[in-house]
PDB file of C-alpha atoms in Angstrom:
ATOM      1  CA  PRO A   1       0.000   0.000   0.000  1.00 73.00           C
ATOM      2  CA  LEU A   2       2.911   2.406   0.547  1.00 76.00           C
ATOM      3  CA  ARG A   3       4.126   2.343  -3.047  1.00 82.00           C
ATOM      4  CA  ALA A   4       0.586   2.600  -4.381  1.00 87.00           C
ATOM      5  CA  GLY A   5      -0.081   5.488  -1.991  1.00 84.00           C
ATOM      6  CA  GLY A   6       3.015   7.323  -3.191  1.00 84.00           C
ATOM      7  CA  LEU A   7       2.043   6.782  -6.803  1.00 89.00           C
ATOM      8  CA  LEU A   8      -1.504   8.013  -6.219  1.00 90.00           C
ATOM      9  CA  GLN A   9      -0.233  11.065  -4.331  1.00 89.00           C
ATOM     10  CA  ARG A  10       2.047  11.911  -7.258  1.00 91.00           C
ATOM     11  CA  LEU A  11      -0.941  11.522  -9.580  1.00 93.00           C
ATOM     12  CA  GLN A  12      -2.782  14.026  -7.418  1.00 93.00           C
ATOM     13  CA  LEU A  13       0.184  16.401  -7.581  1.00 94.00           C
ATOM     14  CA  VAL A  14       0.334  16.256 -11.392  1.00 95.00           C
ATOM     15  CA  PHE A  15      -3.353  17.008 -11.826  1.00 95.00           C
ATOM     16  CA  VAL A  16      -3.422  19.757  -9.188  1.00 94.00           C
ATOM     17  CA  ALA A  17      -0.462  21.368 -10.972  1.00 95.00           C
ATOM     18  CA  LEU A  18      -2.271  21.086 -14.309  1.00 93.00           C
ATOM     19  CA  ALA A  19      -5.472  22.612 -12.922  1.00 92.00           C
ATOM     20  CA  THR A  20      -3.528  25.388 -11.190  1.00 93.00           C
ATOM     21  CA  ALA A  21      -1.617  26.212 -14.368  1.00 91.00           C
ATOM     22  CA  ALA A  22      -4.905  26.464 -16.237  1.00 88.00           C
ATOM     23  CA  CYS A  23      -6.338  28.732 -13.514  1.00 86.00           C
ATOM     24  CA  VAL A  24      -3.466  31.177 -13.328  1.00 86.00           C
ATOM     25  CA  CYS A  25      -2.591  31.277 -17.024  1.00 82.00           C
ATOM     26  CA  PRO A  26      -3.924  34.499 -18.581  1.00 78.00           C
ATOM     27  CA  LEU A  27      -6.647  33.814 -21.109  1.00 73.00           C
ATOM     28  CA  ARG A  28      -4.736  35.569 -23.896  1.00 72.00           C
ATOM     29  CA  LEU A  29      -1.807  33.145 -23.404  1.00 72.00           C
ATOM     30  CA  TRP A  30      -3.960  30.018 -23.271  1.00 71.00           C
ATOM     31  CA  PRO A  31      -3.474  28.011 -26.458  1.00 68.00           C
ATOM     32  CA  ALA A  32      -6.743  27.743 -28.334  1.00 63.00           C
ATOM     33  CA  ALA A  33      -6.202  24.146 -29.429  1.00 55.00           C
ATOM     34  CA  GLY A  34      -9.533  22.975 -30.751  1.00 51.00           C
ATOM     35  CA  MET A  35     -12.041  22.190 -28.030  1.00 55.00           C
ATOM     36  CA  LEU A  36      -9.473  22.204 -25.218  1.00 68.00           C
ATOM     37  CA  ARG A  37     -10.885  25.019 -23.164  1.00 80.00           C
ATOM     38  CA  ARG A  38      -9.348  26.212 -19.967  1.00 81.00           C
ATOM     39  CA  GLU A  39     -12.456  25.403 -17.946  1.00 83.00           C
ATOM     40  CA  HIS A  40     -12.375  21.800 -19.150  1.00 86.00           C
ATOM     41  CA  VAL A  41      -8.738  21.423 -18.127  1.00 88.00           C
ATOM     42  CA  VAL A  42      -9.501  22.806 -14.659  1.00 89.00           C
ATOM     43  CA  MET A  43     -12.494  20.503 -14.162  1.00 92.00           C
ATOM     44  CA  VAL A  44     -10.677  17.390 -15.389  1.00 93.00           C
ATOM     45  CA  GLY A  45      -7.662  18.299 -13.241  1.00 93.00           C
ATOM     46  CA  VAL A  46      -9.794  18.728 -10.130  1.00 93.00           C
ATOM     47  CA  VAL A  47     -11.675  15.451 -10.661  1.00 95.00           C
ATOM     48  CA  ALA A  48      -8.502  13.479 -11.419  1.00 95.00           C
ATOM     49  CA  SER A  49      -6.734  14.976  -8.401  1.00 94.00           C
ATOM     50  CA  ARG A  50      -9.616  13.821  -6.192  1.00 93.00           C
ATOM     51  CA  VAL A  51      -9.141  10.275  -7.504  1.00 94.00           C
ATOM     52  CA  GLY A  52      -5.484  10.497  -6.460  1.00 91.00           C
ATOM     53  CA  LEU A  53      -6.446  11.837  -3.033  1.00 90.00           C
ATOM     54  CA  TRP A  54      -9.056   9.147  -2.383  1.00 92.00           C
ATOM     55  CA  GLY A  55      -6.706   6.419  -3.559  1.00 91.00           C
ATOM     56  CA  PHE A  56      -3.965   7.716  -1.272  1.00 88.00           C
ATOM     57  CA  ASP A  57      -6.418   7.807   1.630  1.00 87.00           C
ATOM     58  CA  LEU A  58      -7.380   4.175   1.014  1.00 90.00           C
ATOM     59  CA  CYS A  59      -3.710   3.150   0.891  1.00 88.00           C
ATOM     60  CA  GLU A  60      -3.064   4.998   4.147  1.00 82.00           C
ATOM     61  CA  ARG A  61      -5.933   3.198   5.863  1.00 84.00           C
ATOM     62  CA  GLN A  62      -4.674  -0.149   4.600  1.00 87.00           C
ATOM     63  CA  ALA A  63      -1.175   0.615   5.915  1.00 81.00           C
ATOM     64  CA  LEU A  64      -2.628   1.473   9.334  1.00 78.00           C
ATOM     65  CA  GLN A  65      -4.647  -1.751   9.389  1.00 80.00           C
ATOM     66  CA  GLN A  66      -1.582  -3.784   8.420  1.00 81.00           C
ATOM     67  CA  ALA A  67       0.446  -2.082  11.148  1.00 76.00           C
ATOM     68  CA  CYS A  68      -2.247  -2.971  13.702  1.00 73.00           C
ATOM     69  CA  VAL A  69      -2.314  -6.607  12.588  1.00 74.00           C
ATOM     70  CA  ALA A  70       1.499  -6.774  12.650  1.00 72.00           C
ATOM     71  CA  ALA A  71       1.457  -5.472  16.224  1.00 67.00           C
ATOM     72  CA  GLY A  72      -0.842  -8.308  17.276  1.00 66.00           C
ATOM     73  CA  GLY A  73      -4.268  -6.739  16.970  1.00 56.00           C
ATOM     74  CA  SER A  74      -6.125  -9.002  14.575  1.00 55.00           C
ATOM     75  CA  GLU A  75      -9.800  -8.900  13.690  1.00 55.00           C
ATOM     76  CA  GLY A  76     -10.130  -5.168  14.185  1.00 51.00           C
ATOM     77  CA  GLY A  77      -8.275  -4.976  17.480  1.00 50.00           C
ATOM     78  CA  ALA A  78      -6.294  -1.766  17.154  1.00 51.00           C
ATOM     79  CA  ARG A  79      -3.153  -2.544  19.163  1.00 54.00           C
ATOM     80  CA  ALA A  80      -0.559  -0.909  16.983  1.00 54.00           C
ATOM     81  CA  SER A  81       2.711   0.259  18.442  1.00 60.00           C
ATOM     82  CA  ASP A  82       2.800   3.673  20.055  1.00 61.00           C
ATOM     83  CA  GLY A  83       4.989   5.001  17.236  1.00 66.00           C
ATOM     84  CA  THR A  84       2.526   3.921  14.562  1.00 66.00           C
ATOM     85  CA  VAL A  85      -0.461   5.359  16.393  1.00 69.00           C
ATOM     86  CA  ALA A  86       1.393   8.624  16.991  1.00 74.00           C
ATOM     87  CA  LEU A  87       2.394   8.790  13.332  1.00 72.00           C
ATOM     88  CA  PHE A  88      -1.133   8.358  12.008  1.00 73.00           C
ATOM     89  CA  ALA A  89      -2.641  10.606  14.696  1.00 78.00           C
ATOM     90  CA  THR A  90      -0.176  13.358  13.808  1.00 80.00           C
ATOM     91  CA  GLU A  91      -0.913  12.945  10.104  1.00 76.00           C
ATOM     92  CA  LYS A  92      -4.665  13.173  10.741  1.00 80.00           C
ATOM     93  CA  ALA A  93      -4.238  16.257  12.926  1.00 86.00           C
ATOM     94  CA  LEU A  94      -2.098  17.988  10.291  1.00 84.00           C
ATOM     95  CA  THR A  95      -4.645  17.097   7.612  1.00 81.00           C
ATOM     96  CA  GLU A  96      -7.468  18.653   9.625  1.00 88.00           C
ATOM     97  CA  LEU A  97      -5.339  21.730  10.357  1.00 90.00           C
ATOM     98  CA  ALA A  98      -4.542  22.173   6.657  1.00 84.00           C
ATOM     99  CA  GLY A  99      -8.242  21.860   5.801  1.00 86.00           C
ATOM    100  CA  LEU A 100      -9.080  24.510   8.379  1.00 92.00           C
ATOM    101  CA  ALA A 101      -6.340  26.781   7.019  1.00 90.00           C
ATOM    102  CA  MET A 102      -7.685  26.416   3.467  1.00 87.00           C
ATOM    103  CA  LEU A 103     -11.186  27.240   4.711  1.00 91.00           C
ATOM    104  CA  ALA A 104      -9.870  30.326   6.510  1.00 92.00           C
ATOM    105  CA  ALA A 105      -7.951  31.382   3.383  1.00 88.00           C
ATOM    106  CA  SER A 106     -11.044  30.980   1.221  1.00 90.00           C
ATOM    107  CA  LEU A 107     -13.079  33.464   3.270  1.00 92.00           C
ATOM    108  CA  PRO A 108     -11.220  36.614   2.159  1.00 92.00           C
ATOM    109  CA  LEU A 109     -10.606  35.116  -1.309  1.00 88.00           C
ATOM    110  CA  SER A 110     -14.258  34.519  -2.148  1.00 86.00           C
ATOM    111  CA  ASP A 111     -14.273  36.340  -5.505  1.00 88.00           C
ATOM    112  CA  PRO A 112     -14.160  34.090  -8.578  1.00 83.00           C
ATOM    113  CA  GLU A 113     -11.093  36.005  -9.769  1.00 83.00           C
ATOM    114  CA  ALA A 114      -9.241  34.824  -6.642  1.00 86.00           C
ATOM    115  CA  PHE A 115      -9.742  31.140  -7.448  1.00 87.00           C
ATOM    116  CA  GLY A 116      -6.254  30.988  -8.958  1.00 88.00           C
ATOM    117  CA  ALA A 117      -4.766  32.032  -5.609  1.00 90.00           C
ATOM    118  CA  LEU A 118      -6.674  29.260  -3.838  1.00 89.00           C
ATOM    119  CA  ALA A 119      -5.539  26.784  -6.477  1.00 91.00           C
ATOM    120  CA  ALA A 120      -1.938  27.919  -5.937  1.00 92.00           C
ATOM    121  CA  LEU A 121      -2.314  27.409  -2.167  1.00 91.00           C
ATOM    122  CA  SER A 122      -3.696  23.940  -2.825  1.00 90.00           C
ATOM    123  CA  LEU A 123      -0.762  23.190  -5.108  1.00 93.00           C
ATOM    124  CA  ALA A 124       1.636  24.324  -2.379  1.00 92.00           C
ATOM    125  CA  ALA A 125      -0.061  22.034   0.152  1.00 89.00           C
ATOM    126  CA  VAL A 126      -0.005  19.023  -2.181  1.00 90.00           C
ATOM    127  CA  THR A 127       3.635  19.715  -3.070  1.00 92.00           C
ATOM    128  CA  GLY A 128       4.503  19.861   0.633  1.00 88.00           C
ATOM    129  CA  ALA A 129       2.739  16.545   1.187  1.00 83.00           C
ATOM    130  CA  ALA A 130       4.651  15.026  -1.726  1.00 85.00           C
ATOM    131  CA  ALA A 131       7.921  16.230  -0.202  1.00 85.00           C
ATOM    132  CA  LEU A 132       7.039  14.720   3.180  1.00 80.00           C
ATOM    133  CA  ILE A 133       6.100  11.421   1.559  1.00 79.00           C
ATOM    134  CA  ALA A 134       9.341  11.407  -0.425  1.00 79.00           C
ATOM    135  CA  CYS A 135      11.326  11.986   2.784  1.00 80.00           C
ATOM    136  CA  ALA A 136       9.455   9.203   4.577  1.00 73.00           C
ATOM    137  CA  ASP A 137       9.722   6.821   1.627  1.00 66.00           C
ATOM    138  CA  SER A 138      12.802   5.014   2.809  1.00 61.00           C
ATOM    139  CA  GLY A 139      13.454   1.424   3.762  1.00 57.00           C
ATOM    140  CA  LYS A 140      14.387   2.398   7.322  1.00 56.00           C
ATOM    141  CA  PHE A 141      11.067   4.197   7.839  1.00 57.00           C
ATOM    142  CA  GLN A 142       9.090   1.273   6.479  1.00 55.00           C
ATOM    143  CA  ARG A 143      10.946  -1.259   8.655  1.00 54.00           C
ATOM    144  CA  THR A 144      10.709   0.677  11.921  1.00 54.00           C
ATOM    145  CA  ILE A 145       7.289   2.321  11.780  1.00 53.00           C
ATOM    146  CA  LEU A 146       5.303   0.101   9.425  1.00 53.00           C
ATOM    147  CA  PRO A 147       6.556  -3.465   9.722  1.00 51.00           C
ATOM    148  CA  ALA A 148       5.624  -5.812   6.884  1.00 49.00           C
TER     149      ALA A 148
END
């Protein structure tokens, strides 16, 4: 689940970057290539990025379940090691904090013209998550925190 999660998170990053580029690109610079309209690129990018996010979330849940089973808690008994529980609790707390920050940022940026700024903030958050995942994607991390 860890490799699949990393792949799905990178998929999310690519499509968020594509949607953000379409949002912030001035209309006069947007290539008028047939029916490829900027709005379509944004919508497809948003939908595809959600698929990456949901897939990553499923992989994360599977990794947590496997860590619980490896620690001796079978059949739903959540007896994971303290390090694993702390890791996933911290990740969940940071996720909720980032969601709250995006909500707070969207209040003053409620005009449709400011959507590009919100998209750029989202891209920054997804890029930061990708960097954290890349740092954690090492054999030592997987052996100590998430035993196979």
